[in-house]
mmCIF file of C-alpha atoms in Angstrom:
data_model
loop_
_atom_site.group_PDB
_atom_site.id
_atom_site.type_symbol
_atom_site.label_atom_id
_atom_site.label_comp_id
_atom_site.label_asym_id
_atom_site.label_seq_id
_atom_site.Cartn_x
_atom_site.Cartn_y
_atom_site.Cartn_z
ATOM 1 C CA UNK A 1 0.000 0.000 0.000
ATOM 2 C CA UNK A 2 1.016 3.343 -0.568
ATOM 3 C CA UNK A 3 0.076 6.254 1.420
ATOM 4 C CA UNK A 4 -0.810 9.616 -0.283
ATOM 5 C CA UNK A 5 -0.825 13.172 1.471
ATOM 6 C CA UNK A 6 -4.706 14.056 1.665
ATOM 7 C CA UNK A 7 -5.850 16.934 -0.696
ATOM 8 C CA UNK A 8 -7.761 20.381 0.822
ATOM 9 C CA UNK A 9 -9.859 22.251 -0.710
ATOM 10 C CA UNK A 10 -7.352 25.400 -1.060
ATOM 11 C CA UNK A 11 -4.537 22.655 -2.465
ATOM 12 C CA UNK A 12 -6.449 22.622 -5.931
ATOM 13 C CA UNK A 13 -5.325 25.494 -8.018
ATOM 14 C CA UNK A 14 -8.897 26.425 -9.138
ATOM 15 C CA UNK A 15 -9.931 27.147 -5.357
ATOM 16 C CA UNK A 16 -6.663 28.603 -3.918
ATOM 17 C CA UNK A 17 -6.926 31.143 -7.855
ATOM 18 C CA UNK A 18 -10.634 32.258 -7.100
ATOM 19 C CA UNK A 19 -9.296 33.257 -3.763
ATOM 20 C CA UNK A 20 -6.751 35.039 -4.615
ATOM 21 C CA UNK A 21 -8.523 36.861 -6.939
ATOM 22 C CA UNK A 22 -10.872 38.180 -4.192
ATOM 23 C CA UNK A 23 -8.373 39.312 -1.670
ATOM 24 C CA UNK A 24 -6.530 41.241 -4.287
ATOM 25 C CA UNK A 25 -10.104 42.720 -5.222
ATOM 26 C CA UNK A 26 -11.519 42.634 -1.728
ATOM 27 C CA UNK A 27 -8.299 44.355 -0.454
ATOM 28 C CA UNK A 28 -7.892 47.076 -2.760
ATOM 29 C CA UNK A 29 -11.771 48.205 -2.046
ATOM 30 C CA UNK A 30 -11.014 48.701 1.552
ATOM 31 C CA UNK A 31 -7.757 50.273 1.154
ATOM 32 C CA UNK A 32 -8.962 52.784 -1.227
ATOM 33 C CA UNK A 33 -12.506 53.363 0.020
ATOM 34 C CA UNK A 34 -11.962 52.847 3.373
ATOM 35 C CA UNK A 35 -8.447 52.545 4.597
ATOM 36 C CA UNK A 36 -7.475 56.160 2.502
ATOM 37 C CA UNK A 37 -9.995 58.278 5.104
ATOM 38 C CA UNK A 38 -9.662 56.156 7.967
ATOM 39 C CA UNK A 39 -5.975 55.513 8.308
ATOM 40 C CA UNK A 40 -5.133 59.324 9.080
ATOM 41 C CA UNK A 41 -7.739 59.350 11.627
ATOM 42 C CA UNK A 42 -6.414 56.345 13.305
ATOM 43 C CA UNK A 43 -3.149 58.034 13.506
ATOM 44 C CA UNK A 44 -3.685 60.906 14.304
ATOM 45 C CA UNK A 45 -5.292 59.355 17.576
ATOM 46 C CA UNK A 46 -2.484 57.436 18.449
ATOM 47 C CA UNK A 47 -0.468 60.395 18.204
ATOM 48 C CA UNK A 48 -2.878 62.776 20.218
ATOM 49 C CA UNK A 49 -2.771 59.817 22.582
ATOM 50 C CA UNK A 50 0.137 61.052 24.218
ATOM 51 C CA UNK A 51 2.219 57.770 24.112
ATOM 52 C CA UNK A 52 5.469 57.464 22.928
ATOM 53 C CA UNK A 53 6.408 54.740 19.799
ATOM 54 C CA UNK A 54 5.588 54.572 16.018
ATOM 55 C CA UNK A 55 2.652 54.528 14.504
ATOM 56 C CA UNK A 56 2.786 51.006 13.210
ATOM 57 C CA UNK A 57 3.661 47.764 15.348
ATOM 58 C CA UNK A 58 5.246 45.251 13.437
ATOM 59 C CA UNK A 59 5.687 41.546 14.573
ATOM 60 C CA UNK A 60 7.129 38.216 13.260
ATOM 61 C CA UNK A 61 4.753 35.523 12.517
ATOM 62 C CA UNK A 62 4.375 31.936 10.827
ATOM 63 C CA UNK A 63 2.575 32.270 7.555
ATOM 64 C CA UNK A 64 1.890 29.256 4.567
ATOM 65 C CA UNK A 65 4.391 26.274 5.539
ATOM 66 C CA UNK A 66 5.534 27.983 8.294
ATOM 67 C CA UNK A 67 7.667 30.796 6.365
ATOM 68 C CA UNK A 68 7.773 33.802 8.520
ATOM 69 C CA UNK A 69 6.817 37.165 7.688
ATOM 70 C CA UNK A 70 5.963 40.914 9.189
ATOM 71 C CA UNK A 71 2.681 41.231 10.190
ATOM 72 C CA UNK A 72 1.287 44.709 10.261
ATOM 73 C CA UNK A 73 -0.869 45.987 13.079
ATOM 74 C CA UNK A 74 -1.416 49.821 14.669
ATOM 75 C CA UNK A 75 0.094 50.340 18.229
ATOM 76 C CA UNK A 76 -1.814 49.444 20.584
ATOM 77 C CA UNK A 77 0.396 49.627 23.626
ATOM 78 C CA UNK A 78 2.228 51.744 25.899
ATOM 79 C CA UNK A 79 5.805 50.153 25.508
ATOM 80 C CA UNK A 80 5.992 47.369 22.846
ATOM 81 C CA UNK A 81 8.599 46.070 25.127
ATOM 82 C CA UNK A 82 8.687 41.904 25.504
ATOM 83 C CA UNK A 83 5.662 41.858 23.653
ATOM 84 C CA UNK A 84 7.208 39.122 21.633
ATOM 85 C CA UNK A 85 7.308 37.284 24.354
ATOM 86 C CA UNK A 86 3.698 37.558 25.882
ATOM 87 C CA UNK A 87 0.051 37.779 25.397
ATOM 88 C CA UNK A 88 -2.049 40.915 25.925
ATOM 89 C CA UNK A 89 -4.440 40.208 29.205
ATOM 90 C CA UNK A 90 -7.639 41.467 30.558
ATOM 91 C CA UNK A 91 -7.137 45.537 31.764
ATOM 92 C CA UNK A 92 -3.398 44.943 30.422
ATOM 93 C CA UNK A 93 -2.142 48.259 31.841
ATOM 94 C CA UNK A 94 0.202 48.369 28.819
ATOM 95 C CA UNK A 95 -2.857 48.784 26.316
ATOM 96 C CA UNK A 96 -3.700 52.811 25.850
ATOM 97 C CA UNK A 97 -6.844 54.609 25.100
ATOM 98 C CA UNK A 98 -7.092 54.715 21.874
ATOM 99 C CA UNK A 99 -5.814 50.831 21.666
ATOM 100 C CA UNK A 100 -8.567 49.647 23.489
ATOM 101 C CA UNK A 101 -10.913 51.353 21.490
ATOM 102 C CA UNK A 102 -8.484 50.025 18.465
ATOM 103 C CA UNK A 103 -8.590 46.285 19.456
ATOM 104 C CA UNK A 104 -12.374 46.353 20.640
ATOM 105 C CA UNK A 105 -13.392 47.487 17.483
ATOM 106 C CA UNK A 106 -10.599 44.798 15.334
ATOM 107 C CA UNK A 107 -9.196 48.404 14.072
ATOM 108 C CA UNK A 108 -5.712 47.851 15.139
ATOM 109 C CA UNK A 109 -5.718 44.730 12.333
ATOM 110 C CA UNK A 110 -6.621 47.258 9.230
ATOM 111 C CA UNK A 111 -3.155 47.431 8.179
ATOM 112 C CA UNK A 112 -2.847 43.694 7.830
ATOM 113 C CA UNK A 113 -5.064 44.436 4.032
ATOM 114 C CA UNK A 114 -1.593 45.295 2.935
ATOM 115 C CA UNK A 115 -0.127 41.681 3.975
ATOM 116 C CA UNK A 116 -3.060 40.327 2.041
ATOM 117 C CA UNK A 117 -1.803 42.673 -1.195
ATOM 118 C CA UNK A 118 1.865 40.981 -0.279
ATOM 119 C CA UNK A 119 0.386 37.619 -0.676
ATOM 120 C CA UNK A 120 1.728 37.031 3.012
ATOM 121 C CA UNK A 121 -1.771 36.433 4.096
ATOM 122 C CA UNK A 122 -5.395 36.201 2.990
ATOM 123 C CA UNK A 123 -8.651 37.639 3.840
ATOM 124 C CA UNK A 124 -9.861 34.496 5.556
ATOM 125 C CA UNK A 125 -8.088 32.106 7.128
ATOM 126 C CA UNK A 126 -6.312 30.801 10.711
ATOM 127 C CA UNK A 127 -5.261 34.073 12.708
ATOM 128 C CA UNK A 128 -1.450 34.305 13.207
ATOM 129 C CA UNK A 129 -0.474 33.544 16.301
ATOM 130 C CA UNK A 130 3.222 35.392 17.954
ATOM 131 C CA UNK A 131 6.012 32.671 17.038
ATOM 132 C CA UNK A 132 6.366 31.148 20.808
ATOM 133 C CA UNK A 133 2.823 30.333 20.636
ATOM 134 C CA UNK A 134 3.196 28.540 18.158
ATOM 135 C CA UNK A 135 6.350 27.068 18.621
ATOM 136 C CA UNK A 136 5.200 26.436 22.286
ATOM 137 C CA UNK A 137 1.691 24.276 21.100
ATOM 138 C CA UNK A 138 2.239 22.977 17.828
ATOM 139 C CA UNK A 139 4.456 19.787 19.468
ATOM 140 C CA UNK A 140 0.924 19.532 21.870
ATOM 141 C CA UNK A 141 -2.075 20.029 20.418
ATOM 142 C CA UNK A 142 -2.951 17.626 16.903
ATOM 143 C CA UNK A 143 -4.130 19.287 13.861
ATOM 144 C CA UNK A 144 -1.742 22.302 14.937
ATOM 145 C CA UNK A 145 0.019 22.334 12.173
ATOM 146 C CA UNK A 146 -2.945 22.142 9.610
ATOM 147 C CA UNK A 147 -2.997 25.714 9.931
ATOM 148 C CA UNK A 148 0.579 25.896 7.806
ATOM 149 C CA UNK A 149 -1.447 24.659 4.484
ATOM 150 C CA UNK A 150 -3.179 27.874 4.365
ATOM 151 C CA UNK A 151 -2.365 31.454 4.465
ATOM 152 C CA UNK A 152 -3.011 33.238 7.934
ATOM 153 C CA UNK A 153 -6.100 35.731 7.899
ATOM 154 C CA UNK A 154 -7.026 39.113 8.485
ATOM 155 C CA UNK A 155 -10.153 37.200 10.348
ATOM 156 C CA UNK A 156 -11.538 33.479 10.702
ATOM 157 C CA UNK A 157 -13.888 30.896 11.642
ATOM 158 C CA UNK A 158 -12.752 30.861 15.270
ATOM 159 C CA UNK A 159 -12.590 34.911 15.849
ATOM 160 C CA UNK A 160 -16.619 35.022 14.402
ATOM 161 C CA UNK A 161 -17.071 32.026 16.793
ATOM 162 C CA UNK A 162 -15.610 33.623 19.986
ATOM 163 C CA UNK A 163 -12.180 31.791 20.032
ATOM 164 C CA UNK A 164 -10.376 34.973 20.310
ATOM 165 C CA UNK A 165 -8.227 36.717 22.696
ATOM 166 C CA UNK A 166 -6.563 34.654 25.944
ATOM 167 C CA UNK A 167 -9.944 32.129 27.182
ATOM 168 C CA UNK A 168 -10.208 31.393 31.049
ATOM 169 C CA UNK A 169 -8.291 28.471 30.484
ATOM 170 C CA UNK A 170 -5.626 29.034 27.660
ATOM 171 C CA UNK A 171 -4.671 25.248 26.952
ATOM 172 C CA UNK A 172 -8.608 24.527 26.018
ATOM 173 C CA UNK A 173 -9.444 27.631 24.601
ATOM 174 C CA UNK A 174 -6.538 27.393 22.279
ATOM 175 C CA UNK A 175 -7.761 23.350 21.321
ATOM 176 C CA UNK A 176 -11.077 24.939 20.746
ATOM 177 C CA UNK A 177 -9.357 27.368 18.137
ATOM 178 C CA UNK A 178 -7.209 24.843 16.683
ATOM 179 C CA UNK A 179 -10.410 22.487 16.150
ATOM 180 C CA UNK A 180 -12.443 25.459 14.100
ATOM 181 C CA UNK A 181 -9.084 26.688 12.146
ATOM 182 C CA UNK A 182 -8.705 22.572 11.313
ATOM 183 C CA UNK A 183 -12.258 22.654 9.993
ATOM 184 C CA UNK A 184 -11.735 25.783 8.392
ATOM 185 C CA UNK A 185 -8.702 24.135 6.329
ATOM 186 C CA UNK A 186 -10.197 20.890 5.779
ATOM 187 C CA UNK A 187 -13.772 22.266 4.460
ATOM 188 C CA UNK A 188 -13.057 25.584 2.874
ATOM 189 C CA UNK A 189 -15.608 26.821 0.034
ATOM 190 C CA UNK A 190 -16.158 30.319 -1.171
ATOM 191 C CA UNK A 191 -19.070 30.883 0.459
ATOM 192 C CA UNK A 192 -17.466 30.075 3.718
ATOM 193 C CA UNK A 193 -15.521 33.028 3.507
ATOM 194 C CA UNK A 194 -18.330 35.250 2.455
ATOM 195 C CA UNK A 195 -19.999 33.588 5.323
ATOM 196 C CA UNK A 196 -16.936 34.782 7.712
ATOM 197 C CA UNK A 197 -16.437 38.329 6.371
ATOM 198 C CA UNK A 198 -20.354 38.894 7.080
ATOM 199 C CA UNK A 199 -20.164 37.953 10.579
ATOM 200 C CA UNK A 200 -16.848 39.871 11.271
ATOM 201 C CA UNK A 201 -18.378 42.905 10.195
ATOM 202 C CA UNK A 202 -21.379 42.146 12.436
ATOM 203 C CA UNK A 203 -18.805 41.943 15.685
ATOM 204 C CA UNK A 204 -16.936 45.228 14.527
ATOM 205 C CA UNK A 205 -19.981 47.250 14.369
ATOM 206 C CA UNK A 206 -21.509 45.765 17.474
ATOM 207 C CA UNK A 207 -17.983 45.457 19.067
ATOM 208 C CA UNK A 208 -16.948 42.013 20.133
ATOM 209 C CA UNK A 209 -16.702 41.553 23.558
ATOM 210 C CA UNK A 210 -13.581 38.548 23.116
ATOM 211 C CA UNK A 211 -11.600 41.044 21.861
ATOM 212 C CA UNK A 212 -8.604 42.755 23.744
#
């Protein structure tokens, strides 16, 4: 007997095309209609915020097979000082104003339509997690590294399903969000997506209460 590698949905060339075709599209309408009037607004907050640092915070993360890239995100912090090294909690004292406002509304994560123009992520797809996350519960958790045979996303099934953030319990929450990203990758359709990108616009106009 000979064992083959299973086929996804996104490994057929057809699929993985028609996406990419819509986050070039999808990206370029909210960088030009939106992105163009609300980016100097956003900064112009952070600056009139008072704290000190650029505009932009820019952090390493594991994109398709694992190949690392710069993820692009506004400030959000005080100091971005060992940030690299640990997760944002609840009333983090290092979070200002304007970046809880920012990461309540999934603001902070606008910039990350120009990653998706890169090609160093899509629209859809598993959030990246920092590198030591990963590193830390890939060798733990099965399925982890199903997440590798797509490109990260800008949003996905477990953020619209409340997976988001640091849960009670980090170990289950983070099985719970490795279980929906697994799904995401193993049953993927176009309609999914649209699906996903409904319901993330829902939470940012209502404000999701996961995020921080």
């Amino acid at each position: 007997p000979v064992l083959t590698q299973a086929k996804y949905p996104l490994d057929f060339f057809t699929n993985s095309a028609l996406k990419r075709i819509f986050d070039i599209l999808f990206s370029l309408i909210v960088l030009i209609g939106i992105c163009s009037w609300l980016f100097p607004i956003i900064i112009l907050l952070i600056k009139m915020d008072g704290s000190k640092g650029p505009i932009f915070f820019i952090q390493k993360r594991y994109g398709y097979h694992d190949e690392v890239f710069d993820c692009l995100k506004f400030r959000t912090m005080k100091s971005e000082n060992n940030t690299a090294q640990s997760t944002t909690a609840v009333d983090d004292n290092r979070i200002t104003k304007v970046g809880k406002f920012l990461r309540k509304t999934s603001l902070d994560e606008m910039p990350q339509f120009i990653n998706v123009l890169l090609g160093d992520m899509t629209v859809v797809g598993p959030r990246p997690h920092m590198l030591f996350v990963d590193d830390f519960y890939k060798p733990k958790i099965s399925r982890y590294s199903l997440r590798s045979m797509v490109k990260p996303g800008i949003t996905g099934l477990a953020q619209v399903s409340g997976l988001r953030g640091d849960e009670g319990d980090m170990n289950i929450g983070m099985k719970k969000r490795i279980l929906a990203d697994s799904f995401y990758v193993r049953n993927w359709s176009f309609s999914m997506d649209i699906v996903i990108i409904l319901k993330t616009i829902f939470l940012v106009i209502i404000g999701d209460k996961n995020a921080r």
